[in-house]
Short mmCIF file of C-alpha atoms and ligand atoms in Angstrom, two decimals:
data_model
loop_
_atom_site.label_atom_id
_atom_site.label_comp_id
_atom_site.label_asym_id
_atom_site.label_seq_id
_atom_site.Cartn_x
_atom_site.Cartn_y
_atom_site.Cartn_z
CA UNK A 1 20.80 230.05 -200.28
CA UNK A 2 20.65 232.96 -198.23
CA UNK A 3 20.43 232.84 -194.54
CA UNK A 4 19.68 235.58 -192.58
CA UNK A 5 20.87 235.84 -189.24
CA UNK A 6 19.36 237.83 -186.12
CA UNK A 7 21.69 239.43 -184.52
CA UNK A 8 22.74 238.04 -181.39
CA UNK A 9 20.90 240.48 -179.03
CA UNK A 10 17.89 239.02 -180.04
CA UNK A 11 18.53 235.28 -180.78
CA UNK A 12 16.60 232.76 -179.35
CA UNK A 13 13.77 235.28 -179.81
CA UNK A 14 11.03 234.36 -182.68
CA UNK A 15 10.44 237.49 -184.89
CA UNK A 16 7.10 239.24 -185.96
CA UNK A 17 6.28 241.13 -188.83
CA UNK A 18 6.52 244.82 -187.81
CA UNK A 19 3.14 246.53 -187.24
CA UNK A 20 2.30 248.98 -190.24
CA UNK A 21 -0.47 251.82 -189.72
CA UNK A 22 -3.38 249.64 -190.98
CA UNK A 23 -3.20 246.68 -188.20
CA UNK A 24 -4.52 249.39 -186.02
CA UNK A 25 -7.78 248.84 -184.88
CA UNK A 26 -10.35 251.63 -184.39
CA UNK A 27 -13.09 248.64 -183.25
CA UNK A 28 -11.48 247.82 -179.78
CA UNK A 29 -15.28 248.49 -177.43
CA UNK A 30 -14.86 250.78 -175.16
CA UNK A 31 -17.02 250.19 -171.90
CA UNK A 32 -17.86 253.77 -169.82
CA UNK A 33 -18.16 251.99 -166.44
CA UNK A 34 -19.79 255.27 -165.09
CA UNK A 35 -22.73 254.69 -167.62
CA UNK A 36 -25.83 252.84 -167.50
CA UNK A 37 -25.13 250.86 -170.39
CA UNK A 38 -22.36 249.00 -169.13
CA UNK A 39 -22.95 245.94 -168.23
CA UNK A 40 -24.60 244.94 -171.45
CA UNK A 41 -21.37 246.83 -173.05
CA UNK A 42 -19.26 244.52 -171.42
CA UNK A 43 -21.10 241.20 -172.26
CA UNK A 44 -21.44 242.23 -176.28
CA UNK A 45 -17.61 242.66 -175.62
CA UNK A 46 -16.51 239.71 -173.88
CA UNK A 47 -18.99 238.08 -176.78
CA UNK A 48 -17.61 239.61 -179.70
CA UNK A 49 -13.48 239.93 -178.86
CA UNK A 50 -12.91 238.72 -175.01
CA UNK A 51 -11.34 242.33 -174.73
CA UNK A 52 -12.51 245.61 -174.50
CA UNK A 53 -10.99 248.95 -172.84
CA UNK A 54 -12.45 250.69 -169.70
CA UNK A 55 -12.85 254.10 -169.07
CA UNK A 56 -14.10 256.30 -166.36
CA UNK A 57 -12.68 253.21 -164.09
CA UNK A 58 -12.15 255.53 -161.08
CA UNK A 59 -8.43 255.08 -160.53
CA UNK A 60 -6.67 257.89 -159.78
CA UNK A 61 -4.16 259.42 -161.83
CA UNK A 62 -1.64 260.07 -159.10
CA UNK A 63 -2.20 256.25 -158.60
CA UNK A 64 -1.30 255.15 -161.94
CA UNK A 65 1.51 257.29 -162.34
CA UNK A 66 3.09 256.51 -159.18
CA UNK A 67 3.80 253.14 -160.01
CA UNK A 68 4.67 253.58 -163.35
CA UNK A 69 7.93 256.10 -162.41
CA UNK A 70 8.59 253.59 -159.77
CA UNK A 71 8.69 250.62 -162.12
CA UNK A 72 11.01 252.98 -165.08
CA UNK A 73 13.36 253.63 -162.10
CA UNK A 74 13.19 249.81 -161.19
CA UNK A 75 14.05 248.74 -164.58
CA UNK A 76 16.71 251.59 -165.15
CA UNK A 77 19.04 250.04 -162.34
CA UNK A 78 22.09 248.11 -163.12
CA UNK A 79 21.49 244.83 -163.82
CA UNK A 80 22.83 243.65 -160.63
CA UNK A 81 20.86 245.22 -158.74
CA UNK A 82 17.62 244.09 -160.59
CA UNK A 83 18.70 240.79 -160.07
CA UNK A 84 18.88 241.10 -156.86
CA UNK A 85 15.13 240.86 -156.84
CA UNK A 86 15.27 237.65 -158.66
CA UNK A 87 14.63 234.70 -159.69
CA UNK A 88 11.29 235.60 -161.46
CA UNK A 89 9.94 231.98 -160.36
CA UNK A 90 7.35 232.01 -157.47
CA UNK A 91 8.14 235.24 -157.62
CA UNK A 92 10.29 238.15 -158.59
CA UNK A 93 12.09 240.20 -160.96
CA UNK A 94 13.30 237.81 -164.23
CA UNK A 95 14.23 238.78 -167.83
CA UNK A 96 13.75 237.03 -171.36
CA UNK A 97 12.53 233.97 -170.37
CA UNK A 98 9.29 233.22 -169.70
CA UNK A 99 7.85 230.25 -167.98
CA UNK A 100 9.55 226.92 -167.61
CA UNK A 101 9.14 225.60 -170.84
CA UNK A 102 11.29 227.58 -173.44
CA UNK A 103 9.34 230.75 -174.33
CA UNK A 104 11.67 234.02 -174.49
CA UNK A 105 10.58 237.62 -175.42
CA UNK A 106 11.96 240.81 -175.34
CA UNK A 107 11.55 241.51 -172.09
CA UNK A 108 12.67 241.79 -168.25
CA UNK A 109 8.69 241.85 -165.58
CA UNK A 110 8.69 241.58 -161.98
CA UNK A 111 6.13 238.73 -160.90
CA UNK A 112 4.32 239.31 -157.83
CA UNK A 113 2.17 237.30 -155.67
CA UNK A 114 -1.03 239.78 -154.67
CA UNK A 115 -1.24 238.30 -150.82
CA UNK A 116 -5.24 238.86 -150.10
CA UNK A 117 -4.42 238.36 -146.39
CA UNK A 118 -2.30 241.29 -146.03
CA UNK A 119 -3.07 243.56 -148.81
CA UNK A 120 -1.92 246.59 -147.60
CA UNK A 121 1.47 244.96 -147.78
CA UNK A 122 1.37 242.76 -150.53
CA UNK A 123 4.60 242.18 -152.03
CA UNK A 124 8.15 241.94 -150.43
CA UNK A 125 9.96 242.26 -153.60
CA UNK A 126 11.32 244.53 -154.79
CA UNK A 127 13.09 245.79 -152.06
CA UNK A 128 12.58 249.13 -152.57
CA UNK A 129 9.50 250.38 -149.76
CA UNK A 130 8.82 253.64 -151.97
CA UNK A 131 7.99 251.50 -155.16
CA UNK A 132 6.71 248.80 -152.47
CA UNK A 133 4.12 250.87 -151.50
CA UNK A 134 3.35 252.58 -155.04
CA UNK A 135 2.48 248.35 -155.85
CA UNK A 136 0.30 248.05 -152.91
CA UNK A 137 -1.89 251.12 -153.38
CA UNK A 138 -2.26 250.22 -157.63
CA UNK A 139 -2.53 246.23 -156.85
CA UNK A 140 -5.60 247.14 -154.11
CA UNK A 141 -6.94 249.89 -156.67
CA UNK A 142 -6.86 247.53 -159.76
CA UNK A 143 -8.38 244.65 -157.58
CA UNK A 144 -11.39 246.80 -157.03
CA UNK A 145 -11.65 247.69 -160.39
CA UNK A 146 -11.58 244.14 -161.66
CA UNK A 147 -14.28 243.25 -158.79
CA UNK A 148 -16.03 245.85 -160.71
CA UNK A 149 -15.91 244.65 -163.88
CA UNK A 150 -16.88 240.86 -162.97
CA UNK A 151 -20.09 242.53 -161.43
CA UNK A 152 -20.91 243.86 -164.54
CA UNK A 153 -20.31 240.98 -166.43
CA UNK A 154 -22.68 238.82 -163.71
CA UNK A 155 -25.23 242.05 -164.36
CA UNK A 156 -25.06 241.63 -167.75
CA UNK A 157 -25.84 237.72 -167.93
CA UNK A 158 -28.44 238.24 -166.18
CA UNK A 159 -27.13 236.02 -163.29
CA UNK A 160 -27.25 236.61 -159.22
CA UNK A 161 -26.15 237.31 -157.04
CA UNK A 162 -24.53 240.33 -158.15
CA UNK A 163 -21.18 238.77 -156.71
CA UNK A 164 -21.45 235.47 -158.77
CA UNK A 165 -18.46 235.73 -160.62
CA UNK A 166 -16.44 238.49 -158.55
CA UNK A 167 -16.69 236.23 -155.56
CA UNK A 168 -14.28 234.31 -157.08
CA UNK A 169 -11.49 237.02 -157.06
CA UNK A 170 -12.28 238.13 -153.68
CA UNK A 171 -12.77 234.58 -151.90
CA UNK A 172 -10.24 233.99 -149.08
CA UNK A 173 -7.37 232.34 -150.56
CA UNK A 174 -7.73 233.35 -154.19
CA UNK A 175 -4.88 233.11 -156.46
CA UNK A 176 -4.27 236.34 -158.06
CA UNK A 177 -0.71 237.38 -159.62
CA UNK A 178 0.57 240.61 -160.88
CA UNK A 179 3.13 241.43 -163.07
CA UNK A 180 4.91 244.52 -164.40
CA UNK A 181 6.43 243.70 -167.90
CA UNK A 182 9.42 246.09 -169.18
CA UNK A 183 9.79 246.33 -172.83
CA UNK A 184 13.02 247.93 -173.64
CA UNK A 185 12.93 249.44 -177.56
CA UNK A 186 14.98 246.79 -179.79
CA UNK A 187 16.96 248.82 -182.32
CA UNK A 188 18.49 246.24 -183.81
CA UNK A 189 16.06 245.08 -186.29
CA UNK A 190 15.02 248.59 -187.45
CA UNK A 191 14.50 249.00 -190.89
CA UNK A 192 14.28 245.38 -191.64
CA UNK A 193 10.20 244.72 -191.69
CA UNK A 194 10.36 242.54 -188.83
CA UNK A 195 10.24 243.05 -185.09
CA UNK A 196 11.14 241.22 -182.16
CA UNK A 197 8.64 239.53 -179.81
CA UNK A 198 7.98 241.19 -176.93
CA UNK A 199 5.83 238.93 -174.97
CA UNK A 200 4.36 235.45 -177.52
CA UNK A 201 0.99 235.26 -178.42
CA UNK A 202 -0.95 233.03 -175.61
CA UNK A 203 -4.63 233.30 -173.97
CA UNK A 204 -4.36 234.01 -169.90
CA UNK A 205 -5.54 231.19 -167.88
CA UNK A 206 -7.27 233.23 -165.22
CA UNK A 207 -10.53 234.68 -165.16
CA UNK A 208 -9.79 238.25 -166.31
CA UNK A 209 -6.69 240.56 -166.66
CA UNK A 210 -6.83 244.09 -166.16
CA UNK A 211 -4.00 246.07 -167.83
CA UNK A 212 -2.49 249.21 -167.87
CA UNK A 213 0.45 250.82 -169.74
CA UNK A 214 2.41 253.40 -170.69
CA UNK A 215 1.97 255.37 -174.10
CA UNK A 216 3.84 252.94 -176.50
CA UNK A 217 2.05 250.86 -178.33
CA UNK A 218 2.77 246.78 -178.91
CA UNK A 219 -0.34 245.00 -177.59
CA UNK A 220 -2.08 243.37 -180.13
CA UNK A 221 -4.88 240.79 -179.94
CA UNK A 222 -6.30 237.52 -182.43
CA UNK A 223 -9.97 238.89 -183.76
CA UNK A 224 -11.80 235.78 -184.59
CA UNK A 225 -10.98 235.04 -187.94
CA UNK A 226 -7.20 235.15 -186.93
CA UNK A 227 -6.31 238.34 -188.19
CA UNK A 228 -3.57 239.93 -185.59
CA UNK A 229 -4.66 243.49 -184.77
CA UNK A 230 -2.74 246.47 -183.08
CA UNK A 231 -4.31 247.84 -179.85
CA UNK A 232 -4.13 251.83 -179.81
CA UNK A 233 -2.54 252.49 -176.50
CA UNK A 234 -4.05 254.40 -173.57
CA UNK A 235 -2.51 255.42 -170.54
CA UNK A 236 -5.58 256.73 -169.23
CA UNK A 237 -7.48 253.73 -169.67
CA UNK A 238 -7.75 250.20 -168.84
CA UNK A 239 -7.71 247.01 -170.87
CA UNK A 240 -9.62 243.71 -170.30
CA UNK A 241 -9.18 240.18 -170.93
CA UNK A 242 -11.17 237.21 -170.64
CA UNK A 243 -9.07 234.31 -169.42
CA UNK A 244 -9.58 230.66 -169.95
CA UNK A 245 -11.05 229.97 -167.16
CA UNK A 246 -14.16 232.39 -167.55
CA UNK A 247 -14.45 231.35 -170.54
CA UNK A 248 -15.36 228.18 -169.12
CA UNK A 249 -17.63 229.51 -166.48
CA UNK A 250 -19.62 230.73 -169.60
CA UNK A 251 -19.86 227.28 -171.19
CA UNK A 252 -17.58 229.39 -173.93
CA UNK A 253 -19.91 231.83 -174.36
CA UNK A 254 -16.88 234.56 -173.41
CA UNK A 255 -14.01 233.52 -175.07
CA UNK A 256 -10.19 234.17 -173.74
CA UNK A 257 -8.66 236.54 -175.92
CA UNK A 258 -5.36 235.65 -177.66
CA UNK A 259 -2.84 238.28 -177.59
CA UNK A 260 1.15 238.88 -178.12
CA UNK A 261 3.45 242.06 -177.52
CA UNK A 262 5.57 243.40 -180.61
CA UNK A 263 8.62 244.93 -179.19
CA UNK A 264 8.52 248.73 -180.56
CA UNK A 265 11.96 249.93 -181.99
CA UNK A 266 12.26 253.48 -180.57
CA UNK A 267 10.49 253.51 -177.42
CA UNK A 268 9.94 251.45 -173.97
CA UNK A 269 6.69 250.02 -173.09
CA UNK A 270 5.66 249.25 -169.37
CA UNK A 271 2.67 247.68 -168.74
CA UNK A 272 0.86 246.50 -165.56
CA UNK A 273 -1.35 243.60 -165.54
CA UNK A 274 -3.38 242.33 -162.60
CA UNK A 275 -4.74 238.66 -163.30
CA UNK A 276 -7.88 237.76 -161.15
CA UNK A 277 -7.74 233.81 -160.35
CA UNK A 278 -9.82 231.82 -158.13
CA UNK A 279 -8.60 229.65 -154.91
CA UNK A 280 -7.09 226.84 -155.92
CA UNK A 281 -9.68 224.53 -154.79
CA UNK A 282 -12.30 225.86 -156.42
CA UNK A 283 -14.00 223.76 -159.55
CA UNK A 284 -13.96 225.43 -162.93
CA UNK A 285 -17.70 224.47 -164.90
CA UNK A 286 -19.98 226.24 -166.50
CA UNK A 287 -22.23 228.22 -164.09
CA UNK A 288 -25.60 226.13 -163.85
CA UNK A 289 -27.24 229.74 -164.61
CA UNK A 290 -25.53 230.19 -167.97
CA UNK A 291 -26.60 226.89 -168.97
CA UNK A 292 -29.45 226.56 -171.21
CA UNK A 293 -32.47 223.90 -170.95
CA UNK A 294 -30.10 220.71 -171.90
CA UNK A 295 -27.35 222.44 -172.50
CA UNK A 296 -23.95 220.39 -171.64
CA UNK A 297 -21.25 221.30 -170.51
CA UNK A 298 -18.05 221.80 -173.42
CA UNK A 299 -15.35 220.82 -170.56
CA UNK A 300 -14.21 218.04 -168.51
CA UNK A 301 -14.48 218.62 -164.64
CA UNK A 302 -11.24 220.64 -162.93
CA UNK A 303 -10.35 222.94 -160.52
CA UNK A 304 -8.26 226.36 -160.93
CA UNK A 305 -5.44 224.22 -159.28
CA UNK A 306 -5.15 221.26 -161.61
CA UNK A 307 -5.45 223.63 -165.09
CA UNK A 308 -2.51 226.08 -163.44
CA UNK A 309 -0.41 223.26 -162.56
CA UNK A 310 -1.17 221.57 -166.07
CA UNK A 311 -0.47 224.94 -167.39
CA UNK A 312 2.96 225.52 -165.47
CA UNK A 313 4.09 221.98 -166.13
CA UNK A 314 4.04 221.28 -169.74
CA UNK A 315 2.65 224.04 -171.80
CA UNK A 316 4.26 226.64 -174.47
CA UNK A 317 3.34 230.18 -174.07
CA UNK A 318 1.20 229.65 -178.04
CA UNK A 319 -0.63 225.98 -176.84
CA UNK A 320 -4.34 225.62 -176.61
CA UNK A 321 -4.42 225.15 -173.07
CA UNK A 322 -7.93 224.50 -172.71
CA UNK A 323 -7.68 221.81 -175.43
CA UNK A 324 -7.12 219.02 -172.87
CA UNK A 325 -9.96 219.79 -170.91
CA UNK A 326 -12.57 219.78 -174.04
CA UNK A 327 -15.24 217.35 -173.61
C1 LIG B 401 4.73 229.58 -170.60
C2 LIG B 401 4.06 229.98 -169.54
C3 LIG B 401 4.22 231.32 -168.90
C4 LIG B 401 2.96 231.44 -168.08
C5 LIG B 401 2.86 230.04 -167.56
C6 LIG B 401 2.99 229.22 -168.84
O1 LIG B 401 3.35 227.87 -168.63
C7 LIG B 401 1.67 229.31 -169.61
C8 LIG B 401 0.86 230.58 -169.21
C9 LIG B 401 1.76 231.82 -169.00
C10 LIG B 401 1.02 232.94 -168.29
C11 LIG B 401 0.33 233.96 -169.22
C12 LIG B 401 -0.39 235.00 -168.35
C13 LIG B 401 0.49 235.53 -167.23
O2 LIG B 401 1.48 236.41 -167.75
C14 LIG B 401 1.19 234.38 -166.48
C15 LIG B 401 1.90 234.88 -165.22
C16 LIG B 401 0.21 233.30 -166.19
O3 LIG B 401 -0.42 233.12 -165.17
O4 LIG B 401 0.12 232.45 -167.27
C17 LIG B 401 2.07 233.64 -167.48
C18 LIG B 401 2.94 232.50 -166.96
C19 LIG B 401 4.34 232.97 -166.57
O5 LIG B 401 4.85 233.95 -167.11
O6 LIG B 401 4.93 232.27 -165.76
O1 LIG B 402 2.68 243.46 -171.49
C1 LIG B 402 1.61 243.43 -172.06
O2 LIG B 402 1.10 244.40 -172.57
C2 LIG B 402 0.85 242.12 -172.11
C3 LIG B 402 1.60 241.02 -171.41
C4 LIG B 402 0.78 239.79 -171.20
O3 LIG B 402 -0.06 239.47 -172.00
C5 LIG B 402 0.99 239.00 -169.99
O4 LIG B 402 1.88 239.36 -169.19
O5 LIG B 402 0.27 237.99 -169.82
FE1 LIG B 403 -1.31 237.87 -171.27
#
């Protein structure tokens, strides 16, 4: 028998099947939030994938670009130093592993808490004020955008107020995270077929993510029949996703998007996501709007607290959290 053996900078971590030119897909929906089309755009998308990319978003450039040369010098600092922001749980800088239940990727991500109270100063790590600030202006930028977003999916359901689902992102007390995730190229497996996992494939529990990156590509999402798909990177643009707990909202009308990171073998990918949760308090059911005449509800009752705790606790990155709340 033959047994072949990662080598040790990447054990522990499960290996992919490198991406090859026809994963790509050329179908992710683009929604131009500028145009009048878009909130029917982003429903058809949320429908069809629980993804889609966002252009003419109204972020600015010097924005985006900011924190992204803040975050590459972050990550380019001795070790020591990096974890001096540390450990990753509440909150701060961690590498590798991910969650408290055994998952490990590719990777080193700063976890921040987004404090709504005091946005202009949101985070306290990392230390440094220049990248500090960078956060603050992105995080308040990319908070807008998402509020956005969640107005045009309320316009496009045909539900009001126009605030119905946004409200939930911008309540007092609502739990929103961000995270900047560091994907340094693996060289080690180049050549072989396979790649190492950047980031496993999981759904986000939230209500939506907003992400950005950098130019290198590694995001891929689940279409519906399975199939794993490569997302063409934009650095320009934004990406979507619908997180469990919208999809609940919509009686599973939306549907959270499964998606994993492929570490790339020659280049570094940084990517910035913002994920847009609800107080903790606050029930998770089916908006009485969305439901139809009889129409039941697919879940059992909870609130955003109990499913993130349930989440935290006991789950794998890959589980079917929702599973345990199906009726
Ligand atoms: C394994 C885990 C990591 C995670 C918490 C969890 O127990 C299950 C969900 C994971 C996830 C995915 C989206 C976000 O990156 C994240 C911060 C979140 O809210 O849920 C991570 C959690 C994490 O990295 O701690
Ligand atoms: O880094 C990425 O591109 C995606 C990471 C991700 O899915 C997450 O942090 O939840
Ligand atoms: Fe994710």
């Amino acid at each position: 028998m033959v047994v072949l053996a990662s080598p040790p900078a990447v054990d522990h971590i499960p290996l992919l099947r490198s991406p090859d030119p026809g994963d790509v897909f050329s179908g992710v929906p683009v929604v131009d939030l500028g145009s009048p089309g878009a909130a029917r755009a982003v429903v058809v998308a949320c429908e069809r994938y629980g993804f889609f990319k966002v252009v003419n978003h109204g972020v600015a450039t010097d924005t985006m670009d900011k924190v992204e040369s803040e975050a590459v010098r972050f990550f380019s600092q001795p070790q020591a130093e990096k974890d001096r922001s540390g450990p990753a749980y509440p909150f701060g800088y961690g590498s590798r592993r991910i969650g408290f239940n055994g998952d490990m990727g590719w990777l080193e991500y700063l976890l921040l808490a987004v404090d709504d109270a005091s946005l202009a100063d949101a985070c306290t790590v990392p230390s440094c004020a220049v990248f500090r600030t960078a956060l603050n202006e992105y995080i308040g930028a990319v908070r807008k955008l998402a509020v956005r977003v969640m107005e045009a999916m309320a316009e496009g359901l045909g539900i009001a107020p126009a605030d119905a689902l946004s409200a939930l992102v911008t309540a007092e007390g609502s739990d929103q995270v961000f995270r900047v995730n560091h994907y340094p190229p693996c060289r080690a497996l180049q050549g072989l077929g396979c790649s190492v996992t950047g980031f496993g494939e999981h759904t986000d529990p939230q209500l939506v993510s907003v992400l950005r990156s950098n130019g290198t590509s590694g995001l891929q999402i689940a279409l519906r029949d399975g199939q794993w798909v490569s997302v063409p990177s934009d650095r320009n643009a934004f990406f979507v996703n619908v997180g469990d707990s919208l999809q609940v909202l919509t009686n599973g009308r939306f549907k959270s998007v499964k998606h994993r990171v492929v570490a790339n073998s020659l280049k570094s990918r940084v990517s910035l996501i913002f994920f847009g949760g609800p107080p903790l308090a606050q029930r998770i059911a089916p908006l009485p709007q969305l439901l139809g005449e009889g129409e039941q509800s697919l879940y059992k009752e909870f609130t955003w607290g109990e499913y993130k705790k349930a989440a935290y606790k006991s789950s794998r990155l890959g589980d079917n959290r929702l599973a345990q709340f199906e009726k």
